[in-house]
Tab-separated table of C-alpha atoms in Angstrom:
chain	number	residue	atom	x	y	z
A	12	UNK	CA	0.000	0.000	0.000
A	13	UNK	CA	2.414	2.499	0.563
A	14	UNK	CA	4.100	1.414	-2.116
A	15	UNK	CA	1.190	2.575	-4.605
A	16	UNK	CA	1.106	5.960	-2.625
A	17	UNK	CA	4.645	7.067	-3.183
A	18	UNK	CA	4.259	6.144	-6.886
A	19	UNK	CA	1.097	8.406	-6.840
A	20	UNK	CA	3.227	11.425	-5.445
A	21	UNK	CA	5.841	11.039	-8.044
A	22	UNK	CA	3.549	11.478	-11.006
A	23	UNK	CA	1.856	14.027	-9.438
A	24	UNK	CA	5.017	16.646	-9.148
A	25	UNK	CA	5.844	17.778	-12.355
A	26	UNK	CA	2.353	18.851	-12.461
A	27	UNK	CA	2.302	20.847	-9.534
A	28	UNK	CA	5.965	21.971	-10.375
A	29	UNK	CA	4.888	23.348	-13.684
A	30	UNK	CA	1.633	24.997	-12.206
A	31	UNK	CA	4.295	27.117	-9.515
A	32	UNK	CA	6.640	28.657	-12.375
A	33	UNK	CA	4.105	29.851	-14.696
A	34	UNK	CA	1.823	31.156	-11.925
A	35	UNK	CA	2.311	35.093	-12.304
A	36	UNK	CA	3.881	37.029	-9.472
A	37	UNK	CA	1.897	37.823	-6.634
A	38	UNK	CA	0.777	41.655	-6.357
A	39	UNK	CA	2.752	43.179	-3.721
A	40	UNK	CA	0.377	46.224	-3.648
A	41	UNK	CA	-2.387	46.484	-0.921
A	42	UNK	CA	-5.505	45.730	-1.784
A	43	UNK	CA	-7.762	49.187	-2.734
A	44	UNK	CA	-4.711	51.619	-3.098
A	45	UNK	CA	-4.504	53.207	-6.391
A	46	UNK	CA	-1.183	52.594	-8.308
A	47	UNK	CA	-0.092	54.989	-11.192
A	48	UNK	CA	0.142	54.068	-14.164
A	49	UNK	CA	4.044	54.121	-15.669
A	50	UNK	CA	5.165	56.153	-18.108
A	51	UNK	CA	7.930	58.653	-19.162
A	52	UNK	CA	8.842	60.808	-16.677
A	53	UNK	CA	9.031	64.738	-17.488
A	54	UNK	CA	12.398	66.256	-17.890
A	55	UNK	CA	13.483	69.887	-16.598
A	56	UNK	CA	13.682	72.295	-20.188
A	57	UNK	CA	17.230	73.608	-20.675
A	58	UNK	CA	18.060	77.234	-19.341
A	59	UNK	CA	16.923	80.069	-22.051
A	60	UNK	CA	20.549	81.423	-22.481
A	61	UNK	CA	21.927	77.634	-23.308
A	62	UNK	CA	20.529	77.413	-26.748
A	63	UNK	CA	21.947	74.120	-27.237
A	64	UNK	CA	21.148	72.274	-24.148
A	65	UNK	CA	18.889	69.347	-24.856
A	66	UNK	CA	16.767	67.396	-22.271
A	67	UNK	CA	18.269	63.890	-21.855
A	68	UNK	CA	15.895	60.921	-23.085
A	69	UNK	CA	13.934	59.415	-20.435
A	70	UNK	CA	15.342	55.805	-19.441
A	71	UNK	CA	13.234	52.902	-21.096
A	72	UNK	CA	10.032	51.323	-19.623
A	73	UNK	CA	9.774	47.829	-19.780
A	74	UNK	CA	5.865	48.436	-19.626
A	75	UNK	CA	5.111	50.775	-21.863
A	76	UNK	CA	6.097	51.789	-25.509
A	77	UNK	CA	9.374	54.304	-25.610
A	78	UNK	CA	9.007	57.822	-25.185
A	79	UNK	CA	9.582	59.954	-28.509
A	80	UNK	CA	12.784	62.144	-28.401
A	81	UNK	CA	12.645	65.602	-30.623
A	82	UNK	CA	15.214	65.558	-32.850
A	83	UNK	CA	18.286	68.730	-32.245
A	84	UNK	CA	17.304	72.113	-33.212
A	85	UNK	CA	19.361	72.743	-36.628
A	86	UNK	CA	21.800	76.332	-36.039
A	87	UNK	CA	21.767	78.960	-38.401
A	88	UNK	CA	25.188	78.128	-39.975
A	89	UNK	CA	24.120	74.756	-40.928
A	90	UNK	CA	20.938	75.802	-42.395
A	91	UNK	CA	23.223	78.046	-44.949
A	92	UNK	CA	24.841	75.381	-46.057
A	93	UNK	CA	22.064	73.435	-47.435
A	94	UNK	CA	21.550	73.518	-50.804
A	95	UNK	CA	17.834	72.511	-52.209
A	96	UNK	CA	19.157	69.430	-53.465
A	97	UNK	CA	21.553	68.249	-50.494
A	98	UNK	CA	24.268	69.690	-48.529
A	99	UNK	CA	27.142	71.905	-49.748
A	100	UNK	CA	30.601	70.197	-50.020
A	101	UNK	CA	33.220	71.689	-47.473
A	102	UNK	CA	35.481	74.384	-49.478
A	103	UNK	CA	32.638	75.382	-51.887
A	104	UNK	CA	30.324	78.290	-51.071
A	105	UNK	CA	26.693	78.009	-50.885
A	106	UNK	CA	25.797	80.501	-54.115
A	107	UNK	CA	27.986	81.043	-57.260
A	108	UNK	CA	30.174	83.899	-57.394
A	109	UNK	CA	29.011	86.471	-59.384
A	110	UNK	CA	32.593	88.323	-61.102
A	111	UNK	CA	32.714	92.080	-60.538
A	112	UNK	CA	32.296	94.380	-64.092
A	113	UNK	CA	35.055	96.757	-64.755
A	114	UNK	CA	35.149	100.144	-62.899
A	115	UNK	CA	33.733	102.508	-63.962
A	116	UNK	CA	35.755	105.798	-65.364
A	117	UNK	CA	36.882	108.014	-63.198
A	118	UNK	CA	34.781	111.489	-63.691
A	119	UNK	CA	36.659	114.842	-63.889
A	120	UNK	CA	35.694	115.777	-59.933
A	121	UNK	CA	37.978	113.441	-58.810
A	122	UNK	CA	41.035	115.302	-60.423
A	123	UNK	CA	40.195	118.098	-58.932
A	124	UNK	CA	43.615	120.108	-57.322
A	125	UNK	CA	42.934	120.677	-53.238
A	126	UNK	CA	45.046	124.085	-53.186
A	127	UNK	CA	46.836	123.813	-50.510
A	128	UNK	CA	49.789	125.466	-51.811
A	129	UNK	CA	50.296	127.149	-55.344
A	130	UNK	CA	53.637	126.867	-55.516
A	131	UNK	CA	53.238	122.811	-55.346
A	132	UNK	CA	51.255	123.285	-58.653
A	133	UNK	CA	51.865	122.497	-61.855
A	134	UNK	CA	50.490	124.181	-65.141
A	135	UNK	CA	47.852	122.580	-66.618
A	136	UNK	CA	47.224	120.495	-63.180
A	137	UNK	CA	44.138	118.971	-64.283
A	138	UNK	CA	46.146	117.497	-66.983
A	139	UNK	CA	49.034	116.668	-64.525
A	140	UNK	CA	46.652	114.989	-62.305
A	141	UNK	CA	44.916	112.638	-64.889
A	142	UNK	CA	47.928	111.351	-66.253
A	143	UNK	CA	49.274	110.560	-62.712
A	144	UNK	CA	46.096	108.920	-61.516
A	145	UNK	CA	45.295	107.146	-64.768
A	146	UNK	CA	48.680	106.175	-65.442
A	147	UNK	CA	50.637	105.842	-62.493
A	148	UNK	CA	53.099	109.225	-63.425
A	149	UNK	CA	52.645	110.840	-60.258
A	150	UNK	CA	56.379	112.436	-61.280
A	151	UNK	CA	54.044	115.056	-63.013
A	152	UNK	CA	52.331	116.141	-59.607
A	153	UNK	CA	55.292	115.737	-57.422
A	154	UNK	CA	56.153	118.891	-55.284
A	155	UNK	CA	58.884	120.990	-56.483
A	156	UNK	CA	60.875	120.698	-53.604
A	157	UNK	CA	61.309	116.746	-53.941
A	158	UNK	CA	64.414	115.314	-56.920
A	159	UNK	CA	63.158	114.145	-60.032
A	160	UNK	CA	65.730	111.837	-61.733
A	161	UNK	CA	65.511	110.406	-65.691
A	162	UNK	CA	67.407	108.398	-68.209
A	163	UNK	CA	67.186	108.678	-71.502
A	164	UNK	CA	68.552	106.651	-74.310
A	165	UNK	CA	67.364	108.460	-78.247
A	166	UNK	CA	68.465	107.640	-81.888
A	167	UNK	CA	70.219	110.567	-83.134
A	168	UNK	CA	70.009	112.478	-86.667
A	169	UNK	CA	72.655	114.773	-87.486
A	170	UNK	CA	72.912	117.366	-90.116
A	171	UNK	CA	75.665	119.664	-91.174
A	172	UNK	CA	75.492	123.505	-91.151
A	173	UNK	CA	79.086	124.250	-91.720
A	174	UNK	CA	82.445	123.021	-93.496
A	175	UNK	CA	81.667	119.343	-93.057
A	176	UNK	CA	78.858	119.801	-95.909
A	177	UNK	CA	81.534	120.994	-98.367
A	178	UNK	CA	83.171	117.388	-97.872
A	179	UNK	CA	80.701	114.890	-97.250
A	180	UNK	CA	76.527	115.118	-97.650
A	181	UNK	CA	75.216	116.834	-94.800
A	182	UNK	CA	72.888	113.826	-93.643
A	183	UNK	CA	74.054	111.349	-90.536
A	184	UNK	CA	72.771	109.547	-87.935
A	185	UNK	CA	74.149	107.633	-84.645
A	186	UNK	CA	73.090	107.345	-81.074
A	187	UNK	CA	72.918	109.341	-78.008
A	188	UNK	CA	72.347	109.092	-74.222
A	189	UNK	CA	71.315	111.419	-71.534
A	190	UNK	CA	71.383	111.637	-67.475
A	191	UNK	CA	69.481	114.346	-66.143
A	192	UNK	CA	69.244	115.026	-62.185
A	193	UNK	CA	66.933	118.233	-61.201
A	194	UNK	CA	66.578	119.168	-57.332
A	195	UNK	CA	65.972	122.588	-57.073
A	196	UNK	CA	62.526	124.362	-57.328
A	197	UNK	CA	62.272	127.596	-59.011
A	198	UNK	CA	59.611	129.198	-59.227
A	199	UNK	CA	56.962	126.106	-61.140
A	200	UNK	CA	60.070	124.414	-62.420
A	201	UNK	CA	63.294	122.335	-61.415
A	202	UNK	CA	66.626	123.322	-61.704
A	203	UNK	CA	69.375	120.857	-62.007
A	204	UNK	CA	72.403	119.152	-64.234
A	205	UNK	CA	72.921	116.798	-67.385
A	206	UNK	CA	74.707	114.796	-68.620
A	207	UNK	CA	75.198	114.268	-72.363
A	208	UNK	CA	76.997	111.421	-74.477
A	209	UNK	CA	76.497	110.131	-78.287
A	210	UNK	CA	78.058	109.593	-81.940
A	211	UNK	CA	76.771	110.806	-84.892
A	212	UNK	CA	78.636	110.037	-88.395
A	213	UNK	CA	78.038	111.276	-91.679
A	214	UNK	CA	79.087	108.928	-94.793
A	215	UNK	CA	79.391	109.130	-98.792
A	216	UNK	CA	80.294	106.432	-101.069
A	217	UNK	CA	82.813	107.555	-104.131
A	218	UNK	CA	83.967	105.857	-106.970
A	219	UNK	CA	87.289	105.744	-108.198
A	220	UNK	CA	88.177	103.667	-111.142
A	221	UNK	CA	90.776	101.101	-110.738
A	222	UNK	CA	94.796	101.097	-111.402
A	223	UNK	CA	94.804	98.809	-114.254
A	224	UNK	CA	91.933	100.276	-116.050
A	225	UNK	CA	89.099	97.506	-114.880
A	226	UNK	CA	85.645	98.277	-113.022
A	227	UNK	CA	85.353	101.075	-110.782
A	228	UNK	CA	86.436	100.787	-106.879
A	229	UNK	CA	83.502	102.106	-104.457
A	230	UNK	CA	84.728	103.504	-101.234
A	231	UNK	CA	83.747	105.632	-98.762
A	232	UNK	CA	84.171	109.053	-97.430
A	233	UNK	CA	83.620	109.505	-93.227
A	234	UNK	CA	83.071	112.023	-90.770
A	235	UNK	CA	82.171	111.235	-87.087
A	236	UNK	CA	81.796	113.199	-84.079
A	237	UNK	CA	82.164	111.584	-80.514
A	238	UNK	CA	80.914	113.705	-77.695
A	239	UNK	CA	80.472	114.370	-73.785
A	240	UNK	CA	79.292	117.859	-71.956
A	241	UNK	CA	77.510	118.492	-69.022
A	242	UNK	CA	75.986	121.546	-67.782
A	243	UNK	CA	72.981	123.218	-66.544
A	244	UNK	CA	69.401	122.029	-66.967
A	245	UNK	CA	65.663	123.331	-66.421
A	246	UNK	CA	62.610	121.018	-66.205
A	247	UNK	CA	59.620	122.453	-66.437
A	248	UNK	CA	55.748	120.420	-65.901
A	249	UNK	CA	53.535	121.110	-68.581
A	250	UNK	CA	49.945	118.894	-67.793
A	251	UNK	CA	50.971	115.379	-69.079
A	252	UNK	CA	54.411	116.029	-70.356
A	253	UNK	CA	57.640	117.827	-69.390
A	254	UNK	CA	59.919	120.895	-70.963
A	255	UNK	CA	62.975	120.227	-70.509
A	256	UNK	CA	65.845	122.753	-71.821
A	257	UNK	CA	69.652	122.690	-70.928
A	258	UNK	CA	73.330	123.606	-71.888
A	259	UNK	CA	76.473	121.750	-71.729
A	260	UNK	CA	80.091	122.271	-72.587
A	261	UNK	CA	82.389	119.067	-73.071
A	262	UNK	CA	84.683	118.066	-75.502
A	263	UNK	CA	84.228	116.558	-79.082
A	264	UNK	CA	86.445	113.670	-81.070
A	265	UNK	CA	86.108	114.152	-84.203
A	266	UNK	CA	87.676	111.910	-87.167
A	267	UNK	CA	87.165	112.219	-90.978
A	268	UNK	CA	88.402	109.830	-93.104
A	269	UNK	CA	88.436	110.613	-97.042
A	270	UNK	CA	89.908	108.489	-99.810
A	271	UNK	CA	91.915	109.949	-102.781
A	272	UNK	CA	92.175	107.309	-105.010
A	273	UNK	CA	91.507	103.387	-105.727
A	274	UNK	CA	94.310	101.948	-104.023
A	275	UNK	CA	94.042	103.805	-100.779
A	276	UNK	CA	97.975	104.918	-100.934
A	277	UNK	CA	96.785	108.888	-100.980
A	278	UNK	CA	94.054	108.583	-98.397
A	279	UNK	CA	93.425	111.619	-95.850
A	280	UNK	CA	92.576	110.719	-92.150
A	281	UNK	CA	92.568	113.429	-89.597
A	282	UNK	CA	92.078	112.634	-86.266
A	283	UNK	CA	91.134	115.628	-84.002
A	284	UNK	CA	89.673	116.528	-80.008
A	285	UNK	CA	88.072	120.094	-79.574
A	286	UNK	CA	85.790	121.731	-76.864
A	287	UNK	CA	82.438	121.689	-77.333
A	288	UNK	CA	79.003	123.220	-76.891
A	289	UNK	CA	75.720	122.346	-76.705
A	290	UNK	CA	72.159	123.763	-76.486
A	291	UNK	CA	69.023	121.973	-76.805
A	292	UNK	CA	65.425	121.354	-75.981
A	293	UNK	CA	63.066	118.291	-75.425
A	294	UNK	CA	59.423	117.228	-74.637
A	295	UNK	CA	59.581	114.409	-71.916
A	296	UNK	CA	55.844	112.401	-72.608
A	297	UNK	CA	55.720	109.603	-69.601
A	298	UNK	CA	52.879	107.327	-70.847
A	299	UNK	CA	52.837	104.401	-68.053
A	300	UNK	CA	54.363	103.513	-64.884
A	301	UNK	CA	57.046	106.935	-65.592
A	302	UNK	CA	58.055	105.363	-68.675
A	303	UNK	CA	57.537	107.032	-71.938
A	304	UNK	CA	59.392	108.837	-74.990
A	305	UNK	CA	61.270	112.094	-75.477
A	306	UNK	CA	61.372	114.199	-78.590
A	307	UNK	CA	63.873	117.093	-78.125
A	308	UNK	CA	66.574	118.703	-80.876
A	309	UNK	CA	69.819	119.893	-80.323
A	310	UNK	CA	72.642	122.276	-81.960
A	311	UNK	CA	76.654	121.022	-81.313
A	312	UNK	CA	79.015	123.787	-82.046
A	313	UNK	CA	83.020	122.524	-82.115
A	314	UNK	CA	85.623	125.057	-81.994
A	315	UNK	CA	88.155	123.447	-84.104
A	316	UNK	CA	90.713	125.611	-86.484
A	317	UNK	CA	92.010	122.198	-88.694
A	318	UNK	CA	91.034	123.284	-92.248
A	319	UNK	CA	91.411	120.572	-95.606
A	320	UNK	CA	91.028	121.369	-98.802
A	321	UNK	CA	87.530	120.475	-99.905
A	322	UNK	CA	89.313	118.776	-103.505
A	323	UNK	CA	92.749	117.897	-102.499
A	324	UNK	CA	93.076	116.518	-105.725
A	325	UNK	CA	93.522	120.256	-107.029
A	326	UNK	CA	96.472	122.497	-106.177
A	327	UNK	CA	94.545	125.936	-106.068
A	328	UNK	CA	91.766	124.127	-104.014
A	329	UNK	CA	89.849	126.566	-101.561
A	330	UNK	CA	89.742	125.202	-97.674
A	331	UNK	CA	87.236	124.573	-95.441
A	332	UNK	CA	86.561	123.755	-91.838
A	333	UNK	CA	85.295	119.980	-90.953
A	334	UNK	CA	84.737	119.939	-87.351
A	335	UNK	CA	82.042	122.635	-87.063
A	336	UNK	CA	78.359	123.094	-86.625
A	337	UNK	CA	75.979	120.745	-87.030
A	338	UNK	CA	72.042	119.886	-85.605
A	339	UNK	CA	70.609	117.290	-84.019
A	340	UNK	CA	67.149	115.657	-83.369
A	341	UNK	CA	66.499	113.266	-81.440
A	342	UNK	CA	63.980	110.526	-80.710
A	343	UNK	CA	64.257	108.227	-77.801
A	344	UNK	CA	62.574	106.437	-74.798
A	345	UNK	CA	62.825	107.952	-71.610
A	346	UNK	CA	61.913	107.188	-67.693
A	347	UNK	CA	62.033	109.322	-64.621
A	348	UNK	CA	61.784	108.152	-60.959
C-alpha cells in the first residue's frame, strides 16, 4: 500500500511543479490603493541662455512603448549650407560667385587740385593729375621741392650747317644718351644738371676707277663726331608732359676719313679733339608707370681751327673747316623716378 502511494506522489510533481513557475507574481500592492500608471517621466527644459542644451531621453520602460525624443534644433550656420538638393561640399560656397564688371571711369571731380599750396602746382594740373592717376606718373604732380631723376637713351640724326657739308653730304645719324638730375625748385620748375653722351657720323660712297683700267672701286668718305658735356638744366611740368631745356660744354672727337684714289695709298685721315658746346630742348611724354618717350633737338658747335682742302686733288683748291656746326634731333625712350 504504501508502495502505490509514493508512486502516486511522483507522477503528481511535475504537475504541480509546472503549475508554480508559470503562476504570475503575486501583487505586492495592498488591496484598494490606487497605483499609477508608468510612463515617461518629465524632464526639466534647458536654461533660455543655453541654446543648445537638450533634455536627456527618459530611461526605457519595460511596460510601456518608448518615449519619442525631438530631434536637435538645426543652427543657423548649418541651415546656410544646405543647398535645395543636399548639402554643400566643405570648401565650396553656398551661391555662385558672381565676377565684378570693370570700374567705372573716373569722372573729372575726382582730379580736382585741393590748393593747398600754389607753388606745389603744376600748369595745366588737371592734366598733370589725370595722367598721374590714370597712369601711375605721379612724377608730373610731385612737389617741387622733392628730386626728379631720368634716363634717356634716343636715336640721333645729325645734319651739317658748316664746313663738313663741303666734304661729305650733310645727312648722318648715330646714337645718343642722356642723365638728367633736377633738385631745385624755381619758381613752377626744377633746376638741375645733365649729362650728355652720343656719336653721330656722316658717310658718302665715291667711286674711283681702278689702277689697271678695270671696273670702278667704291669707297667711302667719313666724318664722325664723338661727344660728352655736361651743364645746366631746367625742367619744367607742362599737364601730361615735361619741358625740358639745358646747356652743356664738353669736348668733341672728331675723325674724318676721305679716300683719294683706288688703291688707298693717298688717303686723308685726320684725327682731331676740340671743346664743345651744346644747347638743346626736349618734350619728356611719360605714358605708363614713368616710362615714356622724349622728342627734343639739339645744336653742337666745335671750336676746331684744322682746315682741308675740300678737292685735295687740285692744287689751287679753296679750304674749309670739318669739325664745325651741325644739328641734331632726337627721338628716344625715356623714364624718370
Amino acid at each position: 500500500m504504501s508502495t502505490l502511494l509514493s508512486l502516486a506522489l511522483l507522477l503528481a510533481a511535475p504537475s504541480s511543479a509546472g503549475e508554480v513557475e508559470s503562476s504570475p507574481p503575486a501583487d505586492t500592492h495592498e488591496i484598494g490603493q490606487d497605483t499609477p500608471a508608468e510612463g515617461p517621466r518629465p524632464q526639466p527644459e534647458p536654461p533660455p541662455d543655453e541654446p543648445g542644451a537638450q533634455p536627456e531621453p527618459p530611461p526605457p520602460s519595460l511596460d510601456g512603448p518608448a518615449p519619442l525624443v525631438p530631434p536637435p534644433p538645426v543652427t543657423p550656420a548649418e541651415d546656410a549650407q544646405l543647398a535645395p538638393s543636399g548639402t554643400t561640399p566643405p570648401g565650396e560656397a553656398a551661391t555662385p560667385t558672381v565676377p565684378a564688371g570693370p570700374e567705372p571711369a573716373p569722372s573729372e571731380a575726382e582730379f580736382a587740385y585741393a590748393e593747398r599750396n600754389l607753388a606745389d602746382m603744376p600748369y595745366g594740373a588737371t592734366a598733370a593729375r589725370k595722367s598721374a592717376t590714370q597712369r601711375n606718373n605721379d612724377v608730373l604732380v610731385r612737389p617741387f621741392r622733392k628730386p626728379v631723376y631720368s634716363i634717356a637713351a634716343s636715336g640721333r640724326f645729325g645734319t651739317l650747317l658748316s664746313g663738313g657739308a663741303d666734304v661729305v653730304q650733310p645727312f648722318g645719324y648715330g646714337f645718343a644718351a642722356q642723365l638728367r638730375i633736377h633738385f631745385v625748385g624755381v619758381v613752377k620748375s626744377r633746376f638741375g644738371v645733365e649729362v650728355h653722351a652720343g656719336h653721330a657720323r656722316f658717310s658718302q660712297r665715291r667711286d674711283f676707277e681702278s689702277v689697271d683700267g678695270g671696273a670702278t672701286v667704291t669707297r667711302i668718305t667719313l666724318l664722325t663726331d664723338t661727344d660728352f658735356s655736361a651743364g645746366p638744366s631746367f625742367q619744367i611740368p607742362l599737364g601730361p608732359l615735361f619741358v625740358q631745356l639745358g646747356g652743356s660744354a664738353g669736348v668733341a672727337l672728331s675723325t674724318l676719313f676721305r679716300p683719294l684714289a683706288a688703291d688707298g695709298v693717298d688717303d686723308e685721315a685726320i684725327s682731331t679733339s676740340n671743346f664743345m658746346l651744346r644747347g638743346g630742348f626736349s618734350l619728356g611724354v611719360p605714358v605708363l608707370n614713368r616710362h615714356g618717350v622724349t622728342l627734343g633737338a639739339g645744336v653742337h658747335r666745335i671750336f676746331s681751327s684744322r682746315e682741308v682742302a675740300i678737292d685735295p686733288r687740285s692744287p689751287e683748291s679753296p679750304t674749309t673747316r670739318p669739325f664745325g656746326t651741325w644739328l641734331e634731333v632726337l627721338l628716344g625712350y625715356q623714364i624718370w623716378f
